[in-house]
Amino acid sequence: MNQTPQQQEPQVASRRFVLEMLGFSETEKALLASTFRLTGRRAFCYAEPDGPAERSDVYLVNADNPSGLQQMEARAPNAYAPALLIGRAPEDSPWPAVEKPIRWMKLFEQLDQAMLAALSMRASRPAPNGGQWNGTDFRRAADRHRPQPELIAPPPAESVLVVDDSATVRAFMRTRLAPFRFDVDYAENGEAAVAMAQAKRYTCIFLDVVMPGMDGYQVCKRIKSDPATRGTAVVMLSSKSSPFDKFRGSWAGCDAYLGKPVGEDELLATIGRFQPSARRVALSILSRG
């Protein structure tokens, strides 16, 4: 028996904020950026600068790296363009901090709070020299001819399939994916999953290993052996996380293997990796190697 979600609310434009990462390695930045792409599905979207001329709205700083703190000091964040620290913040820091390991939803919420406060400050800032400019759209006098932040159209709908015979797991996945406006379908067994994957293109399939009838390994092999579906990312979910179980998943062709219970942060980081935009970036990096 298949379950499909209720009709989703119409997508609305997101407000884009330029986020600059300071004190992170290139690998860390790539991992952070892949998950931040998920915010393109939220009311507030956070993206890296398109180029050196684009001013930052908010700074994300690795507080455990002295270089990151030095770069932040050079950027001089303020109430109109704030900073958020990751890790152990200095005792005298005026900026909020999120502990490591990163909890993604908490990080997104902290960024939202910081930008709501910044927008409020921009709106209340008087126009310089009696000029006519709207503080809601511009964060500094130097930016009065450059509207910020811009509104961006929502990304194309991406479909995700959750295959699990547990109603609890399906409900968990529904709750965690709903804020990001994915088109989510559900299947309770492997036979239904294979049929649905052949009938509809999915960005990612979350696949339980232990199910009645066809198990997850068999389903994964079927999906990865079919030219029409082999490009779909398959993430296996299992309470078995021994090296042998992970090897079986890899041998079946899965792209990732998550242990149950699935953590929210691990789930978001994983699905962020398999969005088409994230895959294009990864291929670009590999091609330069």
mmCIF file of C-alpha atoms in Angstrom:
data_model
loop_
_atom_site.group_PDB
_atom_site.id
_atom_site.type_symbol
_atom_site.label_atom_id
_atom_site.label_comp_id
_atom_site.label_asym_id
_atom_site.label_seq_id
_atom_site.Cartn_x
_atom_site.Cartn_y
_atom_site.Cartn_z
ATOM 1 C CA MET A 1 0.000 0.000 0.000
ATOM 2 C CA ASN A 2 1.357 3.418 -0.933
ATOM 3 C CA GLN A 3 0.901 6.652 0.899
ATOM 4 C CA THR A 4 1.176 10.070 -0.671
ATOM 5 C CA PRO A 5 1.380 13.357 1.264
ATOM 6 C CA GLN A 6 -1.381 15.879 1.456
ATOM 7 C CA GLN A 7 -1.394 18.587 -1.191
ATOM 8 C CA GLN A 8 1.431 20.982 -0.463
ATOM 9 C CA GLU A 9 1.028 24.718 -0.039
ATOM 10 C CA PRO A 10 1.887 26.865 -3.078
ATOM 11 C CA GLN A 11 5.550 27.804 -3.157
ATOM 12 C CA VAL A 12 6.392 31.443 -2.582
ATOM 13 C CA ALA A 13 9.520 33.432 -3.297
ATOM 14 C CA SER A 14 12.372 33.269 -0.797
ATOM 15 C CA ARG A 15 14.344 36.238 0.456
ATOM 16 C CA ARG A 16 18.013 35.751 -0.378
ATOM 17 C CA PHE A 17 20.741 36.746 2.070
ATOM 18 C CA VAL A 18 24.422 36.655 1.188
ATOM 19 C CA LEU A 19 26.293 34.499 3.705
ATOM 20 C CA GLU A 20 30.091 34.589 3.887
ATOM 21 C CA MET A 21 31.911 31.722 5.624
ATOM 22 C CA LEU A 22 35.086 32.657 7.508
ATOM 23 C CA GLY A 23 37.732 30.360 8.950
ATOM 24 C CA PHE A 24 36.507 27.143 7.337
ATOM 25 C CA SER A 25 38.546 24.854 5.084
ATOM 26 C CA GLU A 26 37.470 24.424 1.466
ATOM 27 C CA THR A 27 36.141 20.955 2.301
ATOM 28 C CA GLU A 28 34.142 22.343 5.228
ATOM 29 C CA LYS A 29 32.781 25.130 3.039
ATOM 30 C CA ALA A 30 31.665 22.636 0.396
ATOM 31 C CA LEU A 31 29.844 20.539 2.996
ATOM 32 C CA LEU A 32 28.237 23.614 4.556
ATOM 33 C CA ALA A 33 27.233 25.023 1.173
ATOM 34 C CA SER A 34 25.564 21.778 0.089
ATOM 35 C CA THR A 35 23.277 21.867 3.118
ATOM 36 C CA PHE A 36 22.663 25.611 2.894
ATOM 37 C CA ARG A 37 21.205 25.006 -0.561
ATOM 38 C CA LEU A 38 18.253 23.491 1.255
ATOM 39 C CA THR A 39 17.391 26.972 2.558
ATOM 40 C CA GLY A 40 16.441 27.905 -1.011
ATOM 41 C CA ARG A 41 13.204 26.136 -0.108
ATOM 42 C CA ARG A 42 12.558 28.329 2.945
ATOM 43 C CA ALA A 43 11.302 31.891 3.418
ATOM 44 C CA PHE A 44 14.878 32.979 4.207
ATOM 45 C CA CYS A 45 17.541 31.645 1.840
ATOM 46 C CA TYR A 46 21.276 31.796 2.605
ATOM 47 C CA ALA A 47 23.796 31.618 -0.233
ATOM 48 C CA GLU A 48 27.471 32.366 -0.743
ATOM 49 C CA PRO A 49 28.456 35.586 -2.567
ATOM 50 C CA ASP A 50 28.294 35.377 -6.354
ATOM 51 C CA GLY A 51 31.547 37.330 -6.555
ATOM 52 C CA PRO A 52 33.946 39.541 -4.576
ATOM 53 C CA ALA A 53 31.846 42.649 -5.272
ATOM 54 C CA GLU A 54 28.729 41.276 -3.596
ATOM 55 C CA ARG A 55 28.365 42.526 -0.035
ATOM 56 C CA SER A 56 27.608 40.047 2.724
ATOM 57 C CA ASP A 57 24.423 40.177 4.773
ATOM 58 C CA VAL A 58 25.680 37.826 7.468
ATOM 59 C CA TYR A 59 28.974 36.197 8.422
ATOM 60 C CA LEU A 60 29.282 32.560 9.531
ATOM 61 C CA VAL A 61 32.503 32.219 11.513
ATOM 62 C CA ASN A 62 34.486 29.194 12.693
ATOM 63 C CA ALA A 63 35.129 30.357 16.244
ATOM 64 C CA ASP A 64 37.591 27.507 16.841
ATOM 65 C CA ASN A 65 39.924 28.888 14.184
ATOM 66 C CA PRO A 66 41.814 32.078 15.183
ATOM 67 C CA SER A 67 42.051 32.971 11.501
ATOM 68 C CA GLY A 68 38.255 32.970 11.264
ATOM 69 C CA LEU A 69 37.991 35.379 14.198
ATOM 70 C CA GLN A 70 40.628 37.627 12.621
ATOM 71 C CA GLN A 71 38.762 37.652 9.316
ATOM 72 C CA MET A 72 35.548 38.509 11.148
ATOM 73 C CA GLU A 73 37.245 41.434 12.881
ATOM 74 C CA ALA A 74 38.440 42.693 9.497
ATOM 75 C CA ARG A 75 34.897 42.463 8.090
ATOM 76 C CA ALA A 76 33.552 44.506 11.033
ATOM 77 C CA PRO A 77 30.075 42.947 11.342
ATOM 78 C CA ASN A 78 27.425 45.152 12.901
ATOM 79 C CA ALA A 79 23.718 45.272 13.672
ATOM 80 C CA TYR A 80 22.904 45.648 9.953
ATOM 81 C CA ALA A 81 25.194 42.807 8.789
ATOM 82 C CA PRO A 82 25.655 40.521 11.810
ATOM 83 C CA ALA A 83 27.821 37.493 12.556
ATOM 84 C CA LEU A 84 27.046 34.038 13.886
ATOM 85 C CA LEU A 85 29.800 31.914 15.412
ATOM 86 C CA ILE A 86 30.202 28.147 15.094
ATOM 87 C CA GLY A 87 32.035 26.493 17.973
ATOM 88 C CA ARG A 88 33.299 27.965 21.237
ATOM 89 C CA ALA A 89 32.901 31.728 21.107
ATOM 90 C CA PRO A 90 35.259 34.077 22.973
ATOM 91 C CA GLU A 91 33.782 35.233 26.277
ATOM 92 C CA ASP A 92 33.772 38.869 25.166
ATOM 93 C CA SER A 93 32.083 38.191 21.819
ATOM 94 C CA PRO A 94 28.842 40.124 21.220
ATOM 95 C CA TRP A 95 27.685 37.585 18.626
ATOM 96 C CA PRO A 96 25.566 34.464 19.211
ATOM 97 C CA ALA A 97 27.154 31.041 18.826
ATOM 98 C CA VAL A 98 26.031 27.564 17.798
ATOM 99 C CA GLU A 99 27.894 24.634 19.313
ATOM 100 C CA LYS A 100 29.573 21.861 17.358
ATOM 101 C CA PRO A 101 28.574 19.434 15.986
ATOM 102 C CA ILE A 102 26.198 21.622 14.000
ATOM 103 C CA ARG A 103 22.487 21.071 14.478
ATOM 104 C CA TRP A 104 21.157 22.296 11.166
ATOM 105 C CA MET A 105 17.658 23.371 12.101
ATOM 106 C CA LYS A 106 19.017 25.257 15.107
ATOM 107 C CA LEU A 107 21.565 26.948 12.855
ATOM 108 C CA PHE A 108 18.900 27.938 10.322
ATOM 109 C CA GLU A 109 16.708 29.319 13.130
ATOM 110 C CA GLN A 110 19.608 31.306 14.608
ATOM 111 C CA LEU A 111 20.363 32.805 11.205
ATOM 112 C CA ASP A 112 16.698 33.698 10.748
ATOM 113 C CA GLN A 113 16.632 35.451 14.131
ATOM 114 C CA ALA A 114 19.820 37.344 13.329
ATOM 115 C CA MET A 115 18.476 38.545 9.980
ATOM 116 C CA LEU A 116 15.073 39.498 11.386
ATOM 117 C CA ALA A 117 16.875 41.680 13.928
ATOM 118 C CA ALA A 118 19.094 43.127 11.186
ATOM 119 C CA LEU A 119 16.095 43.913 8.968
ATOM 120 C CA SER A 120 14.451 45.669 11.897
ATOM 121 C CA MET A 121 17.565 47.769 12.456
ATOM 122 C CA ARG A 122 17.791 48.624 8.759
ATOM 123 C CA ALA A 123 14.156 49.698 8.721
ATOM 124 C CA SER A 124 14.648 52.035 11.693
ATOM 125 C CA ARG A 125 17.897 53.572 10.453
ATOM 126 C CA PRO A 126 17.367 57.193 9.376
ATOM 127 C CA ALA A 127 18.264 58.137 5.840
ATOM 128 C CA PRO A 128 21.742 59.739 5.691
ATOM 129 C CA ASN A 129 21.878 63.496 5.131
ATOM 130 C CA GLY A 130 18.116 63.650 4.738
ATOM 131 C CA GLY A 131 18.253 61.431 1.668
ATOM 132 C CA GLN A 132 15.382 59.320 0.426
ATOM 133 C CA TRP A 133 16.209 55.656 0.775
ATOM 134 C CA ASN A 134 14.447 52.783 2.432
ATOM 135 C CA GLY A 135 16.336 51.272 5.368
ATOM 136 C CA THR A 136 14.477 47.996 4.888
ATOM 137 C CA ASP A 137 16.242 47.405 1.580
ATOM 138 C CA PHE A 138 19.709 48.778 2.297
ATOM 139 C CA ARG A 139 22.011 47.987 5.170
ATOM 140 C CA ARG A 140 24.572 50.788 4.817
ATOM 141 C CA ALA A 141 24.612 54.212 3.220
ATOM 142 C CA ALA A 142 27.111 52.902 0.664
ATOM 143 C CA ASP A 143 24.522 50.364 -0.472
ATOM 144 C CA ARG A 144 21.668 52.773 -1.098
ATOM 145 C CA HIS A 145 21.789 52.155 -4.869
ATOM 146 C CA ARG A 146 21.971 48.370 -4.481
ATOM 147 C CA PRO A 147 18.746 46.762 -3.206
ATOM 148 C CA GLN A 148 19.312 43.949 -0.721
ATOM 149 C CA PRO A 149 18.188 41.300 -0.124
ATOM 150 C CA GLU A 150 16.646 40.153 -3.367
ATOM 151 C CA LEU A 151 13.601 37.947 -3.755
ATOM 152 C CA ILE A 152 14.273 34.708 -5.592
ATOM 153 C CA ALA A 153 11.850 32.266 -7.150
ATOM 154 C CA PRO A 154 11.438 28.930 -5.388
ATOM 155 C CA PRO A 155 13.539 26.091 -6.816
ATOM 156 C CA PRO A 156 11.920 23.507 -9.073
ATOM 157 C CA ALA A 157 10.034 20.846 -7.171
ATOM 158 C CA GLU A 158 12.199 17.840 -6.364
ATOM 159 C CA SER A 159 10.626 14.515 -5.493
ATOM 160 C CA VAL A 160 11.742 12.223 -2.679
ATOM 161 C CA LEU A 161 10.531 8.677 -2.044
ATOM 162 C CA VAL A 162 10.500 7.242 1.489
ATOM 163 C CA VAL A 163 10.260 3.452 1.605
ATOM 164 C CA ASP A 164 9.599 2.010 5.059
ATOM 165 C CA ASP A 165 6.984 -0.285 6.543
ATOM 166 C CA SER A 166 7.080 1.664 9.829
ATOM 167 C CA ALA A 167 4.452 4.396 10.163
ATOM 168 C CA THR A 168 6.668 6.027 12.817
ATOM 169 C CA VAL A 169 9.584 6.364 10.417
ATOM 170 C CA ARG A 170 7.338 7.680 7.648
ATOM 171 C CA ALA A 171 5.898 10.288 10.022
ATOM 172 C CA PHE A 172 9.407 11.327 11.126
ATOM 173 C CA MET A 173 10.555 11.768 7.542
ATOM 174 C CA ARG A 174 7.393 13.679 6.645
ATOM 175 C CA THR A 175 7.952 16.113 9.523
ATOM 176 C CA ARG A 176 11.625 16.681 8.718
ATOM 177 C CA LEU A 177 11.202 17.139 4.959
ATOM 178 C CA ALA A 178 8.033 19.275 5.019
ATOM 179 C CA PRO A 179 9.786 22.586 5.881
ATOM 180 C CA PHE A 180 11.859 22.276 2.711
ATOM 181 C CA ARG A 181 8.951 21.918 0.300
ATOM 182 C CA PHE A 182 9.931 18.580 -1.185
ATOM 183 C CA ASP A 183 7.357 16.546 -3.063
ATOM 184 C CA VAL A 184 7.427 13.429 -0.869
ATOM 185 C CA ASP A 185 5.889 10.052 -1.720
ATOM 186 C CA TYR A 186 5.745 7.004 0.517
ATOM 187 C CA ALA A 187 5.853 3.238 -0.035
ATOM 188 C CA GLU A 188 5.498 0.494 2.549
ATOM 189 C CA ASN A 189 7.269 -2.324 0.679
ATOM 190 C CA GLY A 190 9.972 -2.974 -1.892
ATOM 191 C CA GLU A 191 7.706 -4.043 -4.728
ATOM 192 C CA ALA A 192 5.788 -0.773 -4.556
ATOM 193 C CA ALA A 193 9.043 1.201 -4.353
ATOM 194 C CA VAL A 194 10.423 -0.306 -7.558
ATOM 195 C CA ALA A 195 7.185 0.406 -9.417
ATOM 196 C CA MET A 196 7.058 4.002 -8.172
ATOM 197 C CA ALA A 197 10.724 4.634 -9.047
ATOM 198 C CA GLN A 198 10.055 3.450 -12.608
ATOM 199 C CA ALA A 199 6.962 5.639 -12.946
ATOM 200 C CA LYS A 200 8.359 8.878 -11.485
ATOM 201 C CA ARG A 201 11.764 10.562 -11.354
ATOM 202 C CA TYR A 202 13.064 10.986 -7.800
ATOM 203 C CA THR A 203 16.008 13.027 -6.608
ATOM 204 C CA CYS A 204 16.539 10.689 -3.678
ATOM 205 C CA ILE A 205 15.055 7.454 -2.326
ATOM 206 C CA PHE A 206 15.297 6.717 1.394
ATOM 207 C CA LEU A 207 15.125 2.950 1.616
ATOM 208 C CA ASP A 208 14.592 0.765 4.678
ATOM 209 C CA VAL A 209 16.693 -2.403 4.671
ATOM 210 C CA VAL A 210 14.373 -4.778 6.566
ATOM 211 C CA MET A 211 10.924 -4.997 4.968
ATOM 212 C CA PRO A 212 8.441 -7.783 4.269
ATOM 213 C CA GLY A 213 8.946 -9.387 0.863
ATOM 214 C CA MET A 214 11.738 -7.767 -1.138
ATOM 215 C CA ASP A 215 14.353 -6.313 1.228
ATOM 216 C CA GLY A 216 16.176 -3.026 0.791
ATOM 217 C CA TYR A 217 19.295 -4.558 -0.738
ATOM 218 C CA GLN A 218 17.231 -6.215 -3.466
ATOM 219 C CA VAL A 219 15.306 -3.005 -4.126
ATOM 220 C CA CYS A 220 18.521 -1.015 -4.391
ATOM 221 C CA LYS A 221 19.989 -3.509 -6.870
ATOM 222 C CA ARG A 222 16.850 -3.301 -8.999
ATOM 223 C CA ILE A 223 16.919 0.510 -9.033
ATOM 224 C CA LYS A 224 20.650 0.761 -9.747
ATOM 225 C CA SER A 225 20.578 -1.889 -12.501
ATOM 226 C CA ASP A 226 17.830 -0.123 -14.457
ATOM 227 C CA PRO A 227 19.223 2.561 -16.830
ATOM 228 C CA ALA A 228 16.069 4.622 -16.248
ATOM 229 C CA THR A 229 16.583 4.836 -12.476
ATOM 230 C CA ARG A 230 20.277 4.246 -11.824
ATOM 231 C CA GLY A 231 20.919 7.990 -11.541
ATOM 232 C CA THR A 232 18.584 8.304 -8.556
ATOM 233 C CA ALA A 233 20.407 8.624 -5.236
ATOM 234 C CA VAL A 234 19.555 5.752 -2.880
ATOM 235 C CA VAL A 235 20.087 6.223 0.857
ATOM 236 C CA MET A 236 19.660 3.056 2.887
ATOM 237 C CA LEU A 237 18.199 3.218 6.404
ATOM 238 C CA SER A 238 18.943 0.463 8.878
ATOM 239 C CA SER A 239 19.314 -0.272 12.576
ATOM 240 C CA LYS A 240 22.232 -2.492 11.518
ATOM 241 C CA SER A 241 25.358 -0.410 11.124
ATOM 242 C CA SER A 242 28.209 -2.924 11.224
ATOM 243 C CA PRO A 243 30.962 -2.675 8.571
ATOM 244 C CA PHE A 244 29.515 -5.786 6.926
ATOM 245 C CA ASP A 245 26.029 -4.235 6.675
ATOM 246 C CA LYS A 246 27.489 -1.075 5.172
ATOM 247 C CA PHE A 247 29.486 -3.200 2.729
ATOM 248 C CA ARG A 248 26.289 -4.964 1.661
ATOM 249 C CA GLY A 249 24.673 -1.592 1.067
ATOM 250 C CA SER A 250 27.655 -0.391 -0.971
ATOM 251 C CA TRP A 251 27.690 -3.649 -2.945
ATOM 252 C CA ALA A 252 23.994 -3.178 -3.703
ATOM 253 C CA GLY A 253 24.867 0.244 -5.136
ATOM 254 C CA CYS A 254 23.540 2.629 -2.482
ATOM 255 C CA ASP A 255 24.920 6.176 -2.359
ATOM 256 C CA ALA A 256 24.790 6.515 1.437
ATOM 257 C CA TYR A 257 23.978 4.389 4.471
ATOM 258 C CA LEU A 258 22.335 5.911 7.557
ATOM 259 C CA GLY A 259 21.754 4.128 10.842
ATOM 260 C CA LYS A 260 18.428 4.186 12.626
ATOM 261 C CA PRO A 261 17.213 6.134 14.403
ATOM 262 C CA VAL A 262 18.074 8.725 11.769
ATOM 263 C CA GLY A 263 19.272 12.030 13.210
ATOM 264 C CA GLU A 264 17.698 15.171 11.796
ATOM 265 C CA ASP A 265 21.038 16.837 11.132
ATOM 266 C CA GLU A 266 22.468 13.789 9.383
ATOM 267 C CA LEU A 267 19.312 13.540 7.290
ATOM 268 C CA LEU A 268 19.487 17.174 6.147
ATOM 269 C CA ALA A 269 23.202 16.974 5.390
ATOM 270 C CA THR A 270 22.660 13.805 3.349
ATOM 271 C CA ILE A 271 19.771 15.067 1.249
ATOM 272 C CA GLY A 272 21.655 18.327 0.715
ATOM 273 C CA ARG A 273 24.436 16.335 -0.934
ATOM 274 C CA PHE A 274 22.108 14.716 -3.448
ATOM 275 C CA GLN A 275 20.227 17.734 -4.744
ATOM 276 C CA PRO A 276 20.998 18.303 -8.439
ATOM 277 C CA SER A 277 22.678 21.642 -7.626
ATOM 278 C CA ALA A 278 24.999 19.984 -5.107
ATOM 279 C CA ARG A 279 25.897 17.219 -7.564
ATOM 280 C CA ARG A 280 26.783 19.772 -10.238
ATOM 281 C CA VAL A 281 29.159 21.510 -7.826
ATOM 282 C CA ALA A 282 30.764 18.193 -6.837
ATOM 283 C CA LEU A 283 31.297 17.214 -10.479
ATOM 284 C CA SER A 284 32.805 20.623 -11.185
ATOM 285 C CA ILE A 285 35.280 20.203 -8.321
ATOM 286 C CA LEU A 286 36.225 16.698 -9.487
ATOM 287 C CA SER A 287 36.739 17.863 -13.054
ATOM 288 C CA ARG A 288 39.286 20.435 -11.879
ATOM 289 C CA GLY A 289 41.287 17.814 -9.971
#
